[in-house]
Amino acid sequence: MQERVTSTVTPLADPQSPLFAGFNAEDRALFRAAAISQKSIGARMDLVREGDIPKGLYLIAEGWAVRYRQRSDGSRQILAILRPGDLCIDPPGRPLNHAIGSLTCVRYGVIPYPNFEDPPAGSSDLPAALWRRQLEVSSVQLEWIANSGRSAYERIAHFLCETYSRAKACGLVRDNQCEFPLTQHDIACVTGLTSVHVNRILQQLRREGLIELHGKRLVLLEPERLGQAAIFDSAYLRTSAQRAPAWTI
Amino acid sequence: MQERVTSTVTPLADPQSPLFAGFNAEDRALFRAAAISQKSIGARMDLVREGDIPKGLYLIAEGWAVRYRQRSDGSRQILAILRPGDLCIDPPGRPLNHAIGSLTCVRYGVIPYPNFEDPPAGSSDLPAALWRRQLEVSSVQLEWIANSGRSAYERIAHFLCETYSRAKACGLVRDNQCEFPLTQHDIACVTGLTSVHVNRILQQLRREGLIELHGKRLVLLEPERLGQAAIFDSAYLRTSAQRAPAWTI
DNA sequence: CGAAGACTTGAAAATCATCAAAACGAGTGG
DNA sequence: CCACTCGTTTTGATGATTTTCAAGTCTTCG
């Protein structure tokens, strides 16, 4: 059952090393081994509330979740979209300054903060997988920061491209369509705009024949042209390889 | 050739573990051991250009540097401020989709992508230190994303608070003053605003008796009140402990 | 069917960008 | 020391973008 594992630690050095080879079946096995608990939660609930101390690493297995911050004036800011395979790694022992919440029903697992001195028997790639994931997360965060200086039109178009592209990487796109359970108000929370303005920009995108968006589905009628409008280059999403549509943990 | 060294991996589990204890003298020694090259570069130069494949991890030892993206229309967006002790960790083997540049003269080192199978002799905390730093970086990035939904006034005030607070953590604040070599145009690139608008907001902050800003120095006349205006909570910067004003590598 | 949420619309106001020019300041060379 | 330059800061006027407020319509779902 266990093959020979040369090392409990993982090389970062080589771009070809397992650390940067993509999130594969092997990784999934790792996460399965690591998950202490597996949970489900309904739509629009909190997995972790602001001020809570995270119990470990949160691995989203299915559904849509977000990191978000609630402002004192009642407005929200979404800080990250969490899809299957996404991992929330936060400093242990410190209260989170934002919340992790679900948009749809979410299945997820909690992985205890790993102690690399005692690797789970027979596996060794956890630290590598964690690094890969964290660099991916960072890469997306930088992209979101870059968007903060752009127009509403570009921000929204970029966000649609990113969401579509991430779904595509999981094999969740068919006929240029993907699931899209966010309301216009949610898009506003992502982009830092008002829902009224989001509505108007979406109408513009529709008028231009670039998208369809209704019934929790997004259609990119002309992905190429939308990408150009958004100045979207998907390379930042490709720090690791293909993913699976859902994760068994 | 390789013996099994249990401690080449590092425990993440315990909040008290060295991984989360702060960036200390020991870490500095580690980085010194790890740095293959030590360089200096003049103000307003690129350490890494867009499209370059990073040669390793970049450790800023002294000065002010930034990650920035150059847009096709000529405008810039600054994605991160890099101060002494800050580390740029990017996926190896992939061209960077932005640049790393200096604002002032910068002293820095390049750390080869570590191969955890062959840890530097006699030391073992590198992976721990890297994790700590990366989580710190991520934490700041989330804060910047949260700022994208706020007003120009709040964004600018928040940025000043962050810069001041980070300088303070390094012992670089005296008499409520710290170094501040950014031009108003640079602040605009950070906040995604125009320099004209930045200028007007800065004047407002001055009129309100909150700041002084000239001659590459920033004075917070009333740090408390500015923090409230910016809705600034420094907790997100405190994922590790005190730092040194400059790093010997 | 009724109710709640989501989407849409219009008008007015605030915020922020753009353009253009002037004032200021630090450095440089005469 | 002055004159000159160059980059930075400041100012004013104008226009575009985005928000706010308020009301309406459309969906969905029990």
XYZ file of C-alpha atoms in Angstrom, chain A:
249
model
C 0.000 0.000 0.000
C 2.723 2.425 0.735
C 5.303 3.012 -1.804
C 8.676 4.271 -0.892
C 8.670 7.888 0.009
C 12.098 9.310 -0.233
C 11.545 12.227 1.986
C 9.114 13.770 4.353
C 10.124 17.151 3.125
C 9.568 18.431 -0.327
C 11.844 20.169 -2.749
C 10.871 23.603 -3.821
C 13.827 24.007 -6.068
C 12.803 22.534 -9.361
C 9.903 23.946 -11.307
C 9.247 20.370 -12.328
C 9.112 19.268 -8.696
C 5.885 17.895 -7.322
C 5.344 21.111 -5.454
C 4.520 22.949 -8.608
C 3.102 20.178 -10.693
C -0.543 20.860 -10.026
C -3.189 19.715 -7.683
C -3.712 16.099 -8.579
C -5.218 12.851 -7.378
C -2.297 12.323 -5.103
C -2.962 15.649 -3.439
C -6.555 14.725 -3.001
C -5.524 11.580 -1.196
C -3.329 13.685 1.014
C -6.094 16.002 1.918
C -8.397 13.111 2.548
C -5.863 11.723 4.948
C -5.435 15.061 6.608
C -9.027 16.061 7.085
C -10.212 15.534 10.608
C -13.722 16.572 9.972
C -16.009 16.850 7.052
C -18.965 19.160 7.202
C -21.794 20.554 5.203
C -23.348 23.934 5.653
C -26.328 25.654 4.072
C -26.268 28.683 1.816
C -25.446 32.083 3.281
C -23.973 30.782 6.527
C -20.647 31.370 8.201
C -17.999 28.682 8.283
C -15.820 30.935 10.411
C -17.013 34.151 11.995
C -14.984 37.296 12.348
C -13.036 37.077 15.567
C -13.006 33.292 15.612
C -9.692 31.537 15.857
C -9.459 29.173 12.895
C -9.428 25.533 13.879
C -7.156 24.546 11.053
C -6.949 24.855 7.311
C -10.331 24.981 5.605
C -10.618 23.016 2.421
C -13.639 23.682 0.265
C -14.875 20.457 -1.263
C -17.993 21.633 -3.041
C -19.990 24.798 -3.535
C -19.239 28.486 -3.369
C -17.785 30.242 -0.365
C -16.151 33.603 0.252
C -13.910 35.421 2.606
C -15.687 38.651 3.452
C -15.450 41.591 5.757
C -18.453 43.250 7.290
C -18.003 47.001 7.671
C -19.398 49.035 10.496
C -21.698 50.861 8.066
C -23.258 47.551 7.130
C -21.597 47.179 3.758
C -19.636 44.095 2.890
C -16.446 43.506 1.011
C -15.728 40.107 -0.448
C -12.011 39.378 -0.257
C -11.825 36.055 -2.021
C -13.980 33.526 -3.823
C -13.499 29.971 -2.605
C -14.209 27.131 -4.983
C -13.713 23.378 -4.714
C -10.102 22.645 -3.927
C -9.468 26.086 -2.496
C -7.809 26.226 0.832
C -7.946 28.904 3.510
C -4.638 29.075 5.292
C -4.581 31.600 8.095
C -2.111 32.180 10.895
C -3.013 29.813 13.734
C -3.888 31.101 17.156
C -5.054 34.509 15.943
C -8.606 35.727 15.596
C -9.565 36.173 11.981
C -10.255 39.788 11.039
C -12.878 38.746 8.534
C -15.335 35.892 8.079
C -15.565 32.874 5.833
C -19.090 32.343 4.594
C -21.013 30.237 2.140
C -22.932 31.486 -0.874
C -24.433 28.122 -1.736
C -24.508 24.897 0.187
C -20.895 24.074 0.910
C -19.148 20.864 1.737
C -15.803 21.394 3.380
C -13.177 19.845 5.581
C -10.987 21.148 8.340
C -7.374 20.090 8.270
C -5.545 20.468 11.546
C -2.555 22.746 11.332
C -0.058 20.171 10.110
C 2.891 19.212 12.191
C 5.486 18.427 9.626
C 7.627 16.536 12.076
C 4.985 13.859 12.178
C 3.828 13.491 8.635
C 0.758 11.354 8.126
C 1.871 7.803 7.534
C 2.694 7.013 3.959
C 2.289 10.511 2.622
C 4.667 13.358 2.277
C 3.385 15.900 -0.149
C 1.272 17.961 2.149
C 3.741 20.811 2.659
C 4.362 20.894 -1.055
C 0.678 21.056 -1.838
C 0.161 23.762 0.740
C 2.885 25.892 -0.752
C 1.527 25.472 -4.212
C -1.912 26.497 -3.065
C -0.774 29.445 -1.082
C 1.248 30.839 -3.978
C -1.805 30.426 -6.145
C -3.926 32.314 -3.652
C -1.360 35.071 -3.453
C -1.287 35.346 -7.193
C -5.035 35.865 -7.355
C -4.893 38.392 -4.547
C -2.326 40.447 -6.441
C -4.620 40.415 -9.444
C -7.493 41.700 -7.347
C -5.294 44.463 -6.016
C -4.339 45.388 -9.558
C -8.047 45.669 -10.356
C -8.641 48.259 -7.678
C -7.219 50.940 -9.966
C -9.455 50.085 -12.886
C -12.867 51.180 -14.044
C -16.072 49.525 -12.946
C -16.505 48.047 -16.397
C -13.076 46.441 -16.347
C -13.395 45.209 -12.791
C -16.670 43.462 -13.443
C -15.581 42.034 -16.770
C -12.363 40.828 -15.174
C -14.197 39.167 -12.354
C -16.510 37.364 -14.747
C -13.509 36.188 -16.759
C -11.743 34.951 -13.658
C -14.751 33.068 -12.395
C -15.388 31.520 -15.778
C -11.759 30.635 -16.214
C -11.523 28.988 -12.827
C -14.653 26.989 -13.524
C -13.190 25.957 -16.844
C -10.027 24.734 -15.153
C -12.222 22.410 -13.103
C -14.088 21.152 -16.151
C -17.204 23.016 -15.054
C -17.788 24.866 -18.317
C -20.026 23.529 -21.090
C -21.260 25.482 -24.070
C -19.490 28.557 -22.756
C -21.655 28.388 -19.657
C -20.889 27.974 -16.013
C -22.718 28.089 -12.739
C -22.870 31.552 -11.240
C -24.852 31.795 -8.020
C -23.769 35.334 -7.115
C -26.388 38.059 -7.063
C -25.622 41.459 -8.499
C -25.285 42.601 -4.937
C -22.593 39.961 -4.414
C -20.749 41.172 -7.487
C -20.906 44.633 -5.983
C -19.321 43.299 -2.777
C -16.553 41.706 -4.808
C -15.797 44.722 -6.927
C -16.355 47.412 -4.339
C -19.153 49.023 -6.328
C -22.848 49.538 -5.678
C -25.331 47.006 -6.924
C -27.087 49.706 -8.934
C -23.939 50.443 -10.834
C -23.165 46.774 -11.282
C -26.593 46.362 -12.784
C -25.933 49.091 -15.325
C -22.553 47.724 -16.334
C -23.992 44.238 -16.723
C -26.637 45.655 -19.032
C -23.914 47.263 -21.058
C -22.070 43.949 -21.306
C -25.283 42.309 -22.437
C -25.981 45.020 -24.988
C -22.481 44.504 -26.350
C -23.274 40.842 -26.848
C -20.528 39.710 -24.497
C -22.456 37.900 -21.810
C -25.706 36.397 -20.691
C -26.370 36.239 -16.999
C -29.530 34.913 -15.407
C -30.828 32.024 -13.413
C -27.550 31.441 -11.606
C -25.794 30.806 -14.884
C -23.168 32.837 -16.693
C -22.643 32.575 -20.440
C -19.666 34.144 -22.133
C -20.915 34.700 -25.661
C -17.513 35.892 -26.807
C -14.880 34.887 -24.262
C -12.104 36.324 -26.397
C -13.647 39.721 -26.736
C -14.629 39.878 -23.090
C -11.094 38.962 -22.108
C -9.772 41.817 -24.195
C -12.265 44.236 -22.699
C -11.229 43.127 -19.228
C -7.525 43.033 -20.089
C -7.688 39.556 -18.665
C -4.703 37.250 -18.938
C -5.425 33.928 -17.322
C -1.766 33.121 -16.747
C -2.009 34.131 -13.099
C -4.482 31.315 -12.535
C -2.214 28.710 -14.057
C 0.312 28.422 -11.275
C -0.823 24.866 -10.921
C -2.532 22.421 -13.188
C -6.036 21.187 -13.736
C -8.358 20.608 -10.857
C -11.332 18.428 -10.212
C -14.913 19.743 -10.098
C -15.390 18.468 -6.570
C -13.168 17.106 -3.886
C -13.645 13.937 -2.000
C -12.307 14.337 1.440
